[in-house]
Short mmCIF file of C-alpha atoms in Angstrom, two decimals:
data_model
loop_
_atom_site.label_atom_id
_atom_site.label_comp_id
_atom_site.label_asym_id
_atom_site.label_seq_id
_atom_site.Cartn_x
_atom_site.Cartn_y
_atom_site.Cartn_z
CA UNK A 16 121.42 114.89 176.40
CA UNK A 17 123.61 113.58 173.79
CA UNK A 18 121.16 110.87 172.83
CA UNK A 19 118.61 113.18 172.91
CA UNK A 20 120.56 115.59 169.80
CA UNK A 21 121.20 112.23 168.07
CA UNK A 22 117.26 111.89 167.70
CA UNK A 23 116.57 115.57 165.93
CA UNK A 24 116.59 115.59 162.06
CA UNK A 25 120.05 116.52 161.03
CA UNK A 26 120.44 120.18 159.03
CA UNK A 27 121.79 119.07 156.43
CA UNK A 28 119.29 116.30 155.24
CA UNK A 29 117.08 116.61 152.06
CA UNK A 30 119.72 119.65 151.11
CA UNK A 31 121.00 119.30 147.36
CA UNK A 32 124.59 120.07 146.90
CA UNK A 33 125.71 121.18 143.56
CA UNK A 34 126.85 118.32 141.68
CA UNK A 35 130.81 118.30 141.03
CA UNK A 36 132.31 118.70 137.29
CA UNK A 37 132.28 115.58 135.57
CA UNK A 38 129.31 113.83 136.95
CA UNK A 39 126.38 112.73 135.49
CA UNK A 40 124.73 115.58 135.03
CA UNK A 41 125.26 119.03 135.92
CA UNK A 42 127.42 122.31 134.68
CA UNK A 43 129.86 120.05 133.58
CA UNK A 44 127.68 118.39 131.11
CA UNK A 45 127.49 114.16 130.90
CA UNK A 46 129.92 112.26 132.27
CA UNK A 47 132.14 110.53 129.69
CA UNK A 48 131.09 107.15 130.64
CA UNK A 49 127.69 107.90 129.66
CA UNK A 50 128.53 109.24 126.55
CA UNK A 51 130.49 106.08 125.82
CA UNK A 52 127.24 104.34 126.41
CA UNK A 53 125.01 106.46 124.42
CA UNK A 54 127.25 106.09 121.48
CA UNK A 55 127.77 102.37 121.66
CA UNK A 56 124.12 101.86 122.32
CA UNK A 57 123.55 103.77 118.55
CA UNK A 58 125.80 102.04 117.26
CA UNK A 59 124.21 98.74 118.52
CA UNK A 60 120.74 100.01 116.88
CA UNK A 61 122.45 101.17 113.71
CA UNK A 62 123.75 97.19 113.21
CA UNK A 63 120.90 95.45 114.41
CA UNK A 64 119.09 97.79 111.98
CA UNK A 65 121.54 96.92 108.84
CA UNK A 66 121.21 92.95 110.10
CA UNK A 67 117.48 93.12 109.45
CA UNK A 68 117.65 95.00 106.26
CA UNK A 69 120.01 92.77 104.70
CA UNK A 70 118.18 89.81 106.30
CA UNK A 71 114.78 91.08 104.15
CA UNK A 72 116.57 91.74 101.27
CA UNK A 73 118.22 87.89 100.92
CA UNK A 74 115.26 86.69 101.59
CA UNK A 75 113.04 89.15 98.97
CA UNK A 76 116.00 87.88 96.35
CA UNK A 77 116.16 84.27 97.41
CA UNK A 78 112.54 84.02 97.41
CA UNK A 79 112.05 82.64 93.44
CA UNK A 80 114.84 80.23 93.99
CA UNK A 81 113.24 79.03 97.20
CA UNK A 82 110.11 78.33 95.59
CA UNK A 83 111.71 75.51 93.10
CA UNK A 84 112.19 72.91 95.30
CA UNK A 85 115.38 70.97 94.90
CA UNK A 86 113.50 67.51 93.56
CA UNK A 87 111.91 69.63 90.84
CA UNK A 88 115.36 70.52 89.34
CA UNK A 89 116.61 68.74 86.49
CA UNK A 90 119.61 67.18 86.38
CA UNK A 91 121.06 68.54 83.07
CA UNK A 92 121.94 72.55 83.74
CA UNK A 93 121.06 73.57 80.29
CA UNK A 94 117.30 72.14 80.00
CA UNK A 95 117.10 73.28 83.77
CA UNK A 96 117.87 76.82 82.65
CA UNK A 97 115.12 76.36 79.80
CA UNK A 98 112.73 75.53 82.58
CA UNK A 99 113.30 78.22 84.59
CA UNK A 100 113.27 80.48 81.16
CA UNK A 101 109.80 78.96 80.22
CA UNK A 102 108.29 79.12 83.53
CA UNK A 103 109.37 83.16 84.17
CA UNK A 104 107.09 83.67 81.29
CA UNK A 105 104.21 81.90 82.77
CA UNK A 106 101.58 83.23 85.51
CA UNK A 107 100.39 81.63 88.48
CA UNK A 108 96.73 80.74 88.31
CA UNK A 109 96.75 81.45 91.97
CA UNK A 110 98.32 84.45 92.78
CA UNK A 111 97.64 85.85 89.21
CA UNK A 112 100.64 88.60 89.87
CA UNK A 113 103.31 86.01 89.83
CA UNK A 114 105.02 83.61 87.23
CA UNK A 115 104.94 79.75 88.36
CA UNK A 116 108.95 80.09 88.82
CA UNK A 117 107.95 82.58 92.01
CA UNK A 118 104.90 80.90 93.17
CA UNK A 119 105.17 78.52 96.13
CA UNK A 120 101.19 77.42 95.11
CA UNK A 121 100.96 73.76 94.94
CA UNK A 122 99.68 74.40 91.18
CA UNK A 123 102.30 76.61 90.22
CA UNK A 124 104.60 73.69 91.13
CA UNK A 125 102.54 70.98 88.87
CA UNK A 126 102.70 73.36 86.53
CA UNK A 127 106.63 73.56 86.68
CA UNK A 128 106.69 69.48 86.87
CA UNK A 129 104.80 69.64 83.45
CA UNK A 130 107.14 71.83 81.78
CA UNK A 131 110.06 69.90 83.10
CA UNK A 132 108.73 67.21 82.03
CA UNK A 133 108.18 68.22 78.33
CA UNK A 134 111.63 69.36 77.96
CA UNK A 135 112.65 65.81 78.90
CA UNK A 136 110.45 64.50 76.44
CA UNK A 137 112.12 66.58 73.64
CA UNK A 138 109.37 69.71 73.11
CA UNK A 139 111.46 73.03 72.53
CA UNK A 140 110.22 75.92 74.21
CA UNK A 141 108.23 76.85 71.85
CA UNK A 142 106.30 73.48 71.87
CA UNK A 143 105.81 73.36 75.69
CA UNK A 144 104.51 76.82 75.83
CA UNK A 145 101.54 76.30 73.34
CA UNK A 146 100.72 73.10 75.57
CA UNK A 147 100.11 74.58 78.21
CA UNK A 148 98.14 77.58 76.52
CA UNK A 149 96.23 75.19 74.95
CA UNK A 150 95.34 74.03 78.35
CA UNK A 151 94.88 76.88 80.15
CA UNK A 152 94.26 79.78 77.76
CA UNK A 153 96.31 83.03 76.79
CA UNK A 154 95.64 83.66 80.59
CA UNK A 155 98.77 81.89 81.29
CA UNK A 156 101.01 84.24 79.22
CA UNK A 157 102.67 87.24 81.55
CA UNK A 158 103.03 89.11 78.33
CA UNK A 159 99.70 87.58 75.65
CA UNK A 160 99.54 87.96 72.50
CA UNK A 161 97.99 91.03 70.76
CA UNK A 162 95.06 90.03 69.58
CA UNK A 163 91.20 90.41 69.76
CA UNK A 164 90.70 87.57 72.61
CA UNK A 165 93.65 89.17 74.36
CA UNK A 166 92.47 93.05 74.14
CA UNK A 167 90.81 92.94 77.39
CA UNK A 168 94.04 91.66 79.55
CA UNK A 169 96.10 94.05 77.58
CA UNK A 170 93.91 97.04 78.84
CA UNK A 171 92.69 96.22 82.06
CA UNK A 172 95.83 97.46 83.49
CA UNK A 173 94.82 100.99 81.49
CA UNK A 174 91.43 100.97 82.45
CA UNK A 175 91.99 99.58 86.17
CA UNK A 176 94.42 102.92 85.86
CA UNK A 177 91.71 105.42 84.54
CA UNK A 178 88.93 104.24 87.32
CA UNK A 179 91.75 104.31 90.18
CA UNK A 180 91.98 108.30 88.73
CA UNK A 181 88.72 109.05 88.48
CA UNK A 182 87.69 107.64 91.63
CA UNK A 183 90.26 110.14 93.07
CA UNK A 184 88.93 113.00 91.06
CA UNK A 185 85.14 112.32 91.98
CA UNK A 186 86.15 112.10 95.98
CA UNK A 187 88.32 115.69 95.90
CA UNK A 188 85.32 117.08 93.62
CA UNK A 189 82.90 116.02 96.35
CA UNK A 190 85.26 117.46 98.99
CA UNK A 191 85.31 120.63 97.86
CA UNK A 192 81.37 121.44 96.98
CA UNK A 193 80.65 124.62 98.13
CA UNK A 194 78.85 124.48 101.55
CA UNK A 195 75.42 126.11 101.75
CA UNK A 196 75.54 129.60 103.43
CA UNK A 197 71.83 128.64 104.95
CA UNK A 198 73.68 125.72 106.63
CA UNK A 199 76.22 128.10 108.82
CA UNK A 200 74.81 129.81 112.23
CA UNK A 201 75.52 132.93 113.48
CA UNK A 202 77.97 131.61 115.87
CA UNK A 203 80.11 129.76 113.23
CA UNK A 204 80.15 132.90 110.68
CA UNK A 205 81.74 134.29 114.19
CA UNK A 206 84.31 131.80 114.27
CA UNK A 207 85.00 131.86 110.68
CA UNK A 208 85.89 135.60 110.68
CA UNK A 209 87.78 134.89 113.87
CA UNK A 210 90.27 132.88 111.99
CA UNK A 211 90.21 135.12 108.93
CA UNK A 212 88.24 133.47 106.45
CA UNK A 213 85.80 135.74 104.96
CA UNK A 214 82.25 133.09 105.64
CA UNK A 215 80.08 132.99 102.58
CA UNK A 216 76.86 135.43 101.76
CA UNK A 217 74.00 134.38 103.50
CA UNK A 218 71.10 132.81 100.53
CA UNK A 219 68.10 135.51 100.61
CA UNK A 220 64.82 134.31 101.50
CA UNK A 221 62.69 133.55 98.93
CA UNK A 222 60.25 136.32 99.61
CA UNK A 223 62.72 139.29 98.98
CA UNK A 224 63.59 140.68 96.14
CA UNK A 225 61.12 138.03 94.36
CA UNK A 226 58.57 141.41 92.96
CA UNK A 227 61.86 143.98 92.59
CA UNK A 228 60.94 143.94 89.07
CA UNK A 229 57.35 143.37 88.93
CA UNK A 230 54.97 145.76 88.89
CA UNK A 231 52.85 146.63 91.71
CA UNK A 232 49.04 146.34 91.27
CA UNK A 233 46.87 149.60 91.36
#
């Protein structure tokens, strides 16, 4: 008989008893030592979050002095600072948005090689900046010369400017013609008023109203 009651399903299984104060959940609220780990796991985000931002900001800021490789530099500071003054002035070929001192193109550094190399040779800045102009054209200049070969890269920017706005104008105008009342069915004048929105007149047909000023034949 005994065995027998120690077979049937006890009373008191599948019941949920209400949880005491202080545990995980409940009345009580959290238990502290989840709180602990809540915070601590923020925290955790928050530095992994300032590691990576600082991480992407060296790296945006140490990105011109990476791109000088250290068998480029020249051994006397002051004609090395001249180098890096010259080539801050002039653009990449390549990227076209970018002086040779920030490029990491293979002719943004020949470029830098050539300048160096003037310096050494004596050229002042002046001198090593009209070489390579001469070579290359007023294209090479981050900041050309105002003059009438040089009005068109002095007001591209402007004009790239004025298209860019009146490419947005043109696609709101189109966005907001009118649609035809002839175009809406029944049901969606329905659905308009529905919402609120007053749906458009409906366009007359052609036959009405055409002879409301004409005079009728006798």
């Amino acid at each position: 008989m005994a065995r027998n009651l120690s077979l049937l399903p006890s009373p008191t299984r599948g019941r949920r008893w209400p949880r005491e104060a202080g545990s995980d959940e409940g009345p009580a609220g959290p238990h502290p030592t989840r709180l602990r780990r809540a915070t601590l796991s923020r925290k955790r985000e928050r530095g992994i979050a300032h590691i990576v931002s600082a991480f992407l900001l060296s790296t945006a800021l140490l990105s011109p002095a990476l791109a000088v490789e250290p068998s480029e530099k020249l051994a006397d500071p002051k004609l090395e600072a001249r180098a890096r003054a010259i080539a801050s002035e002039l653009r990449c070929l390549v990227c076209q948005n970018q002086s040779i001192d920030d490029s990491d193109a293979p002719l943004a550094k020949d470029l830098r090689v050539i300048v160096r190399e003037r310096l050494k040779d004596g050229a002042s800045d002046a001198e090593v900046r009209d070489y390579v102009v001469a070579r290359y054209g007023d294209f090479m200049l981050l900041r050309p010369p105002v003059k009438r070969e040089t009005l068109l890269l002095w007001a591209a920017p402007a004009l790239a400017l004025i298209g860019g706005v009146w490419a947005i104008f043109a696609a709101v105008r189109r966005g907001r013609r009118r649609i035809d009342p002839a175009m809406l069915t029944a049901e969606e004048r329905a659905q308009l008023q529905a919402l609120g929105v007053e749906p458009p007149p409906s366009r007359s047909d052609p036959g009405e109203g055409s002879g409301k000023g004409d005079a009728q034949p006798s």
